[in-house]
CSV table of C-alpha atoms (C1' of nucleotides) in Angstrom, one decimal:
chain,number,residue,atom,x,y,z
A,27,UNK,CA,-13.1,-6.2,-5.5
A,28,UNK,CA,-12.0,-2.7,-5.6
A,29,UNK,CA,-12.0,-0.2,-8.5
A,30,UNK,CA,-8.8,1.4,-9.7
A,31,UNK,CA,-9.9,4.8,-8.2
A,32,UNK,CA,-10.4,3.2,-4.8
A,33,UNK,CA,-7.0,1.7,-4.9
A,34,UNK,CA,-5.6,5.2,-5.8
A,35,UNK,CA,-7.3,6.6,-2.7
A,36,UNK,CA,-5.6,4.0,-0.6
A,37,UNK,CA,-2.2,4.6,-2.2
A,38,UNK,CA,-2.5,8.4,-1.8
A,39,UNK,CA,-3.4,8.0,1.8
A,40,UNK,CA,-0.5,5.8,2.5
A,41,UNK,CA,2.0,8.0,0.7
A,42,UNK,CA,0.8,11.1,2.4
A,43,UNK,CA,1.3,9.6,5.7
A,44,UNK,CA,4.6,8.1,4.9
A,45,UNK,CA,5.9,11.4,3.5
A,46,UNK,CA,4.7,13.7,6.2
A,47,UNK,CA,5.4,11.4,9.1
A,48,UNK,CA,8.9,10.7,7.7
A,49,UNK,CA,9.7,14.4,7.4
A,50,UNK,CA,8.7,15.1,11.0
A,51,UNK,CA,10.6,12.1,12.4
A,52,UNK,CA,13.6,13.0,10.3
A,53,UNK,CA,13.8,16.6,11.4
A,54,UNK,CA,13.4,15.5,15.0
A,55,UNK,CA,16.0,12.9,14.8
A,56,UNK,CA,18.5,15.1,13.1
A,57,UNK,CA,18.1,18.0,15.3
A,58,UNK,CA,17.7,16.3,18.7
A,59,UNK,CA,18.8,12.7,18.3
A,60,UNK,CA,15.5,11.4,19.5
A,61,UNK,CA,13.2,9.0,17.7
A,62,UNK,CA,9.4,9.3,17.8
A,63,UNK,CA,9.4,6.5,20.4
A,64,UNK,CA,11.9,8.2,22.6
A,65,UNK,CA,10.0,11.5,22.5
A,66,UNK,CA,6.7,9.8,23.2
A,67,UNK,CA,8.1,8.1,26.3
A,68,UNK,CA,9.9,11.0,27.6
A,69,UNK,CA,6.8,13.2,27.0
A,70,UNK,CA,4.5,10.8,28.9
A,71,UNK,CA,6.9,10.4,31.8
A,72,UNK,CA,6.9,14.2,32.1
A,73,UNK,CA,3.2,14.9,31.7
A,74,UNK,CA,1.6,12.0,33.5
A,75,UNK,CA,4.1,11.1,36.0
A,76,UNK,CA,6.4,14.1,36.7
A,77,UNK,CA,9.3,12.1,35.5
A,78,UNK,CA,8.3,8.7,36.9
A,79,UNK,CA,5.7,6.1,35.7
A,80,UNK,CA,5.1,2.4,36.1
A,81,UNK,CA,6.1,0.5,33.1
A,82,UNK,CA,2.7,-0.9,32.5
A,83,UNK,CA,0.9,2.5,32.7
A,84,UNK,CA,3.5,3.8,30.3
A,85,UNK,CA,2.8,1.0,27.9
A,86,UNK,CA,-1.0,1.5,28.1
A,87,UNK,CA,-0.8,5.2,27.6
A,88,UNK,CA,1.2,4.8,24.4
A,89,UNK,CA,-0.8,1.8,23.2
A,90,UNK,CA,2.3,-0.3,23.0
A,91,UNK,CA,2.7,-3.9,24.1
A,92,UNK,CA,4.9,-4.5,27.1
A,93,UNK,CA,7.4,-6.3,24.9
A,94,UNK,CA,7.8,-3.3,22.7
A,95,UNK,CA,8.2,-1.0,25.6
A,96,UNK,CA,10.7,-3.3,27.3
A,97,UNK,CA,12.9,-3.5,24.2
A,98,UNK,CA,12.7,0.3,23.7
A,99,UNK,CA,13.5,1.1,27.3
A,100,UNK,CA,16.5,-1.3,27.2
A,101,UNK,CA,17.9,0.8,24.3
A,102,UNK,CA,17.0,4.1,26.0
A,103,UNK,CA,18.6,3.0,29.3
A,104,UNK,CA,21.8,2.2,27.4
A,105,UNK,CA,21.8,5.7,26.1
A,106,UNK,CA,21.2,7.2,29.5
A,107,UNK,CA,17.8,8.7,28.9
A,108,UNK,CA,15.9,6.8,31.5
A,109,UNK,CA,16.5,4.3,34.2
A,110,UNK,CA,14.3,1.4,35.7
A,111,UNK,CA,13.8,0.8,39.3
A,112,UNK,CA,11.8,-2.0,41.0
A,113,UNK,CA,8.8,-0.8,43.0
A,114,UNK,CA,9.0,-1.4,46.7
A,115,UNK,CA,5.3,-1.3,47.6
A,116,UNK,CA,4.2,-3.8,44.9
A,117,UNK,CA,5.8,-5.7,42.1
A,118,UNK,CA,6.5,-3.9,38.9
A,119,UNK,CA,9.1,-1.4,37.7
A,120,UNK,CA,9.3,2.4,37.8
A,121,UNK,CA,10.6,4.2,34.7
A,122,UNK,CA,12.4,7.3,35.6
A,123,UNK,CA,13.6,10.1,33.4
A,124,UNK,CA,17.3,11.0,34.0
A,125,UNK,CA,18.5,14.6,33.7
A,126,UNK,CA,19.9,13.8,30.3
A,127,UNK,CA,16.4,12.6,29.4
A,128,UNK,CA,14.8,15.7,30.8
A,129,UNK,CA,17.1,18.0,28.9
A,130,UNK,CA,16.7,16.0,25.7
A,131,UNK,CA,12.9,16.4,26.1
A,132,UNK,CA,13.1,20.1,26.6
A,133,UNK,CA,15.3,20.4,23.8
A,134,UNK,CA,13.1,18.5,21.5
A,135,UNK,CA,9.7,20.1,22.3
A,136,UNK,CA,10.2,23.2,20.2
A,137,UNK,CA,11.7,21.2,17.4
A,138,UNK,CA,8.8,18.9,17.3
A,139,UNK,CA,6.4,21.8,17.3
A,140,UNK,CA,8.1,23.4,14.4
A,141,UNK,CA,8.3,20.1,12.4
A,142,UNK,CA,4.6,19.3,12.9
A,143,UNK,CA,3.5,22.8,12.0
A,144,UNK,CA,5.7,23.0,8.9
A,145,UNK,CA,5.3,19.4,7.5
A,146,UNK,CA,1.7,18.8,8.6
A,147,UNK,CA,-0.5,21.6,10.0
A,148,UNK,CA,0.5,24.0,7.2
A,149,UNK,CA,-0.9,21.6,4.7
A,150,UNK,CA,-4.4,21.3,6.3
A,151,UNK,CA,-7.5,23.1,5.4
A,152,UNK,CA,-10.5,23.4,7.9
A,153,UNK,CA,-12.1,20.6,6.0
A,154,UNK,CA,-9.1,18.3,6.4
A,155,UNK,CA,-9.2,18.8,10.1
A,156,UNK,CA,-12.8,17.9,10.1
A,157,UNK,CA,-12.0,14.8,8.1
A,158,UNK,CA,-9.2,13.8,10.4
A,159,UNK,CA,-11.2,14.2,13.5
A,160,UNK,CA,-14.1,12.2,12.1
A,161,UNK,CA,-12.0,9.4,10.7
A,162,UNK,CA,-10.1,9.1,13.9
A,163,UNK,CA,-13.5,8.7,15.7
A,164,UNK,CA,-14.6,6.0,13.3
A,165,UNK,CA,-11.3,4.2,13.2
A,166,UNK,CA,-11.1,4.1,17.0
A,167,UNK,CA,-14.7,2.8,17.4
A,168,UNK,CA,-13.8,-0.3,15.3
A,169,UNK,CA,-11.1,-1.5,17.7
B,10,UNK,CA,4.8,26.3,19.5
B,11,UNK,CA,1.6,24.3,18.9
B,12,UNK,CA,-1.6,24.5,20.8
B,13,UNK,CA,-3.1,21.4,22.6
B,14,UNK,CA,-5.8,21.1,19.9
B,15,UNK,CA,-3.3,21.1,17.1
B,16,UNK,CA,-1.2,18.4,18.9
B,17,UNK,CA,-4.5,16.4,19.2
B,18,UNK,CA,-5.0,16.6,15.4
B,19,UNK,CA,-1.5,15.2,14.9
B,20,UNK,CA,-2.1,12.4,17.4
B,21,UNK,CA,-5.5,11.5,15.9
B,22,UNK,CA,-4.0,11.5,12.5
B,23,UNK,CA,-1.2,9.2,13.5
B,24,UNK,CA,-3.4,6.7,15.4
B,25,UNK,CA,-6.0,6.6,12.6
B,26,UNK,CA,-3.3,5.6,10.2
B,27,UNK,CA,-1.6,3.1,12.6
B,28,UNK,CA,-5.0,1.5,13.4
B,29,UNK,CA,-6.3,1.2,9.9
B,30,UNK,CA,-3.1,0.3,8.1
B,31,UNK,CA,-2.3,-2.3,10.9
B,32,UNK,CA,-5.7,-3.9,10.4
B,33,UNK,CA,-5.2,-4.2,6.7
B,34,UNK,CA,-1.7,-5.5,7.0
B,35,UNK,CA,-2.6,-8.0,9.6
B,36,UNK,CA,-5.6,-9.4,7.7
B,37,UNK,CA,-3.3,-9.7,4.6
B,38,UNK,CA,-0.6,-11.5,6.5
B,39,UNK,CA,-2.8,-13.8,8.4
B,40,UNK,CA,-4.8,-14.9,5.3
B,41,UNK,CA,-2.0,-15.0,2.7
B,42,UNK,CA,1.4,-15.0,4.5
B,43,UNK,CA,2.4,-11.9,2.6
B,44,UNK,CA,3.5,-8.6,4.0
B,45,UNK,CA,2.7,-5.2,2.4
B,46,UNK,CA,6.2,-5.1,0.9
B,47,UNK,CA,5.8,-8.7,-0.5
B,48,UNK,CA,2.5,-7.7,-2.0
B,49,UNK,CA,3.7,-4.4,-3.5
B,50,UNK,CA,6.6,-6.1,-5.1
B,51,UNK,CA,4.7,-9.0,-6.6
B,52,UNK,CA,2.0,-6.6,-7.7
B,53,UNK,CA,4.4,-4.3,-9.6
B,54,UNK,CA,6.2,-7.2,-11.2
B,55,UNK,CA,2.9,-8.3,-12.5
B,56,UNK,CA,1.5,-5.1,-13.6
B,57,UNK,CA,4.5,-3.2,-15.0
B,58,UNK,CA,6.7,-6.1,-16.2
B,59,UNK,CA,4.5,-9.2,-16.8
B,60,UNK,CA,6.5,-11.0,-14.1
B,61,UNK,CA,9.9,-9.4,-14.6
B,62,UNK,CA,11.5,-6.1,-13.9
B,63,UNK,CA,14.8,-4.6,-13.5
B,64,UNK,CA,15.7,-4.1,-9.8
B,65,UNK,CA,16.2,-0.3,-10.1
B,66,UNK,CA,12.9,0.2,-12.0
B,67,UNK,CA,11.2,-1.7,-9.3
B,68,UNK,CA,12.8,0.3,-6.5
B,69,UNK,CA,11.8,3.5,-8.3
B,70,UNK,CA,8.2,2.5,-8.8
B,71,UNK,CA,7.9,1.6,-5.1
B,72,UNK,CA,9.7,4.7,-3.9
B,73,UNK,CA,12.2,2.4,-2.0
B,74,UNK,CA,15.9,2.7,-1.8
B,75,UNK,CA,17.9,0.2,-3.6
B,76,UNK,CA,19.3,-1.1,-0.2
B,77,UNK,CA,15.8,-1.6,1.2
B,78,UNK,CA,14.7,-3.5,-1.9
B,79,UNK,CA,17.9,-5.6,-1.9
B,80,UNK,CA,17.3,-6.7,1.7
B,81,UNK,CA,13.7,-7.4,1.0
B,82,UNK,CA,14.4,-9.4,-2.1
B,83,UNK,CA,17.0,-11.5,-0.3
B,84,UNK,CA,14.3,-12.5,2.1
B,85,UNK,CA,11.7,-13.1,-0.6
B,86,UNK,CA,14.2,-15.2,-2.6
B,87,UNK,CA,14.9,-17.3,0.4
B,88,UNK,CA,11.1,-18.0,0.6
B,89,UNK,CA,10.9,-18.9,-3.1
B,90,UNK,CA,8.6,-15.9,-4.2
B,91,UNK,CA,11.0,-14.4,-6.7
B,92,UNK,CA,14.4,-14.9,-8.1
B,93,UNK,CA,17.2,-12.7,-9.4
B,94,UNK,CA,19.0,-13.0,-12.7
B,95,UNK,CA,21.7,-10.9,-14.1
B,96,UNK,CA,20.8,-9.0,-17.3
B,97,UNK,CA,22.8,-10.1,-20.4
B,98,UNK,CA,22.4,-6.9,-22.5
B,99,UNK,CA,23.4,-4.5,-19.7
B,100,UNK,CA,24.5,-4.6,-16.2
B,101,UNK,CA,21.9,-4.8,-13.5
B,102,UNK,CA,19.5,-7.5,-12.3
B,103,UNK,CA,16.2,-8.8,-13.4
B,104,UNK,CA,13.7,-9.7,-10.7
B,105,UNK,CA,11.4,-12.5,-11.7
B,106,UNK,CA,8.2,-13.8,-10.1
B,107,UNK,CA,8.3,-17.5,-9.5
B,108,UNK,CA,5.2,-19.6,-9.9
B,109,UNK,CA,4.9,-19.7,-6.2
B,110,UNK,CA,5.1,-15.9,-6.2
B,111,UNK,CA,2.3,-15.7,-8.9
B,112,UNK,CA,-0.1,-17.9,-7.0
B,113,UNK,CA,0.6,-16.0,-3.8
B,114,UNK,CA,-0.2,-12.8,-5.5
B,115,UNK,CA,-3.4,-14.1,-7.1
B,116,UNK,CA,-4.4,-15.5,-3.8
B,117,UNK,CA,-3.8,-12.2,-2.1
B,118,UNK,CA,-5.6,-9.8,-4.5
B,119,UNK,CA,-9.1,-10.5,-3.2
B,120,UNK,CA,-8.0,-10.6,0.4
B,121,UNK,CA,-6.4,-7.2,0.1
B,122,UNK,CA,-9.4,-5.7,-1.7
B,123,UNK,CA,-11.7,-6.9,1.1
B,124,UNK,CA,-9.4,-5.7,3.8
B,125,UNK,CA,-9.0,-2.3,2.2
B,126,UNK,CA,-12.7,-2.0,1.7
B,127,UNK,CA,-13.6,-3.1,5.2
B,128,UNK,CA,-11.1,-1.3,7.2
B,129,UNK,CA,-10.6,1.8,5.1
B,130,UNK,CA,-13.1,2.6,2.3
B,131,UNK,CA,-16.1,1.8,4.5
B,132,UNK,CA,-15.0,4.6,6.9
B,133,UNK,CA,-14.7,7.3,4.3
B,134,UNK,CA,-17.3,10.0,3.4
B,135,UNK,CA,-17.1,11.9,0.2
B,136,UNK,CA,-15.5,14.7,2.0
B,137,UNK,CA,-12.8,12.5,3.4
B,138,UNK,CA,-11.9,11.3,-0.1
B,139,UNK,CA,-11.6,15.0,-1.2
B,140,UNK,CA,-9.3,15.7,1.8
B,141,UNK,CA,-7.2,12.6,1.1
B,142,UNK,CA,-6.8,13.6,-2.5
B,143,UNK,CA,-5.9,17.1,-1.8
B,144,UNK,CA,-3.6,16.4,1.0
B,145,UNK,CA,-1.7,13.8,-1.1
B,146,UNK,CA,-1.3,16.5,-3.7
B,147,UNK,CA,0.1,19.0,-1.3
B,148,UNK,CA,2.3,16.4,0.5
B,149,UNK,CA,3.9,15.3,-2.7
B,150,UNK,CA,4.5,18.7,-4.0
B,151,UNK,CA,6.7,19.4,-0.9
B,152,UNK,CA,9.2,16.7,-1.8
C,20,DA,C1',-0.1,-25.5,53.0
C,21,DC,C1',-0.7,-26.1,47.8
C,22,DC,C1',-2.1,-25.3,43.3
C,23,DT,C1',-3.6,-22.5,39.9
C,24,DT,C1',-4.4,-18.3,37.6
C,25,DG,C1',-3.1,-13.9,36.0
C,26,DC,C1',-0.2,-10.0,35.9
C,27,DG,C1',4.3,-7.5,35.1
C,28,DG,C1',8.2,-7.9,32.8
C,29,DT,C1',12.2,-10.1,29.9
C,30,DT,C1',14.2,-12.5,26.3
C,31,DG,C1',15.4,-14.5,21.7
C,32,DA,C1',14.3,-15.0,17.1
C,33,DC,C1',13.1,-13.0,13.2
C,34,DG,C1',11.1,-9.4,9.7
C,35,DT,C1',11.6,-4.8,8.5
C,36,DG,C1',14.2,-0.1,7.5
C,37,DT,C1',18.1,3.2,7.4
C,38,DC,C1',22.7,4.5,6.8
C,39,DA,C1',27.3,4.3,5.2
C,40,DA,C1',30.8,1.8,3.1
C,41,DC,C1',31.9,-1.2,-0.4
C,42,DT,C1',32.3,-3.7,-5.2
C,43,DA,C1',31.7,-3.8,-10.0
C,44,DT,C1',30.7,-2.1,-14.3
C,45,DG,C1',29.4,0.9,-18.0
C,46,DA,C1',30.0,5.8,-20.0
C,47,DT,C1',32.6,9.9,-20.8
C,48,DA,C1',36.5,12.8,-21.3
C,49,DT,C1',41.2,13.5,-22.3
D,4,DA,C1',44.0,3.6,-23.8
D,5,DT,C1',43.4,5.4,-19.3
D,6,DA,C1',41.6,8.0,-15.7
D,7,DT,C1',37.3,9.5,-13.9
D,8,DC,C1',32.6,9.4,-12.7
D,9,DA,C1',28.0,7.8,-12.2
D,10,DT,C1',25.0,3.9,-11.9
D,11,DA,C1',23.6,-0.8,-10.0
D,12,DG,C1',23.6,-3.6,-6.5
D,13,DT,C1',25.3,-5.8,-1.9
D,14,DT,C1',26.6,-5.9,2.7
D,15,DG,C1',27.0,-5.1,7.9
D,16,DA,C1',25.7,-2.8,11.7
D,17,DC,C1',22.1,-1.2,14.1
D,18,DA,C1',17.3,0.7,15.4
D,19,DC,C1',12.6,-0.7,15.6
D,20,DG,C1',8.4,-4.2,16.1
D,21,DT,C1',6.1,-8.6,16.7
D,22,DC,C1',5.4,-12.9,18.4
D,23,DA,C1',5.8,-16.7,21.5
D,24,DA,C1',8.1,-18.6,25.3
D,25,DC,C1',9.5,-17.8,29.6
D,26,DC,C1',10.3,-16.2,34.8
D,27,DG,C1',8.6,-14.4,39.2
D,28,DC,C1',5.3,-13.1,42.1
D,29,DA,C1',1.0,-11.9,44.1
D,30,DA,C1',-4.0,-13.4,45.0
D,31,DG,C1',-7.7,-16.9,45.6
D,32,DG,C1',-9.7,-21.2,46.0
D,33,DT,C1',-9.6,-25.8,47.8
DNA sequence: ACCTTGCGGTTGACGTGTCAACTATGATAT
DNA sequence: ATATCATAGTTGACACGTCAACCGCAAGGT
């Protein structure tokens, strides 16, 4: 069993995340039309693959299941942000950023920066950063 | 703009939450068949209303929109966990926990405790608890 | 050659959330 | 009494995620 105080910690932790993350995502969506997922995908295509990546690599780098990615790409393809092309050398699919995707990404970068700074980084003390770093370490090790 | 390190903090923070929260939710669902939302609703009905609550109060206490709650209750009603009854004295709807709902809740409490302890509390130092508390304060103030 | 295995990806069903539009009803002002 | 307004709740469309079942294709073993 868990004490009332411990349960409070849990609730505070959840609501902090929900609030902050929600604000960042909302700003981004309102100002750029991109969701977190959209941004993550375009970002990785740009950084790791200069605009192209194999679907499976992409899924791995985002820690997403192939199903989740497949669904998401279907939606993004419909909006003209990316397109899919079969690989010639081996089986599998290349995901390619369209020019619309590129400009959406470039558009979004500064917006995302500002939102993260304003809604998240601004709130953090040095100690918080320590905690976040350490907790991330311990949380990852578990998996 | 944001430095590489700052972006790392953001990513670490997101993935810690996703990992930990995901583990808790998964344990709960696998062992009790309840989602976070289900549990939250049944919990509040029990604590604040001895099994009954007006829909709007419930929504407020969970920080959910009425729409979100309405959708969720529709699903829970279908599964026999709660039922809805119009108020006689005023307009509005009473949400009532069924006996199936009650036993699901009692069933779930210890499971939730264990999961939160194992996946979350175990990972925390005193300093982390401080940080969580303070950040929650600052994150709430903003809204 | 044939069969199995595993990888890469898609699909459909369903739970979850948001948003905007809608209905209905109580409260308030004139 | 009537018009207006706010509150309570529902609904439909759609984005997002998970899960399990499925398809197609390479690689290896026999």
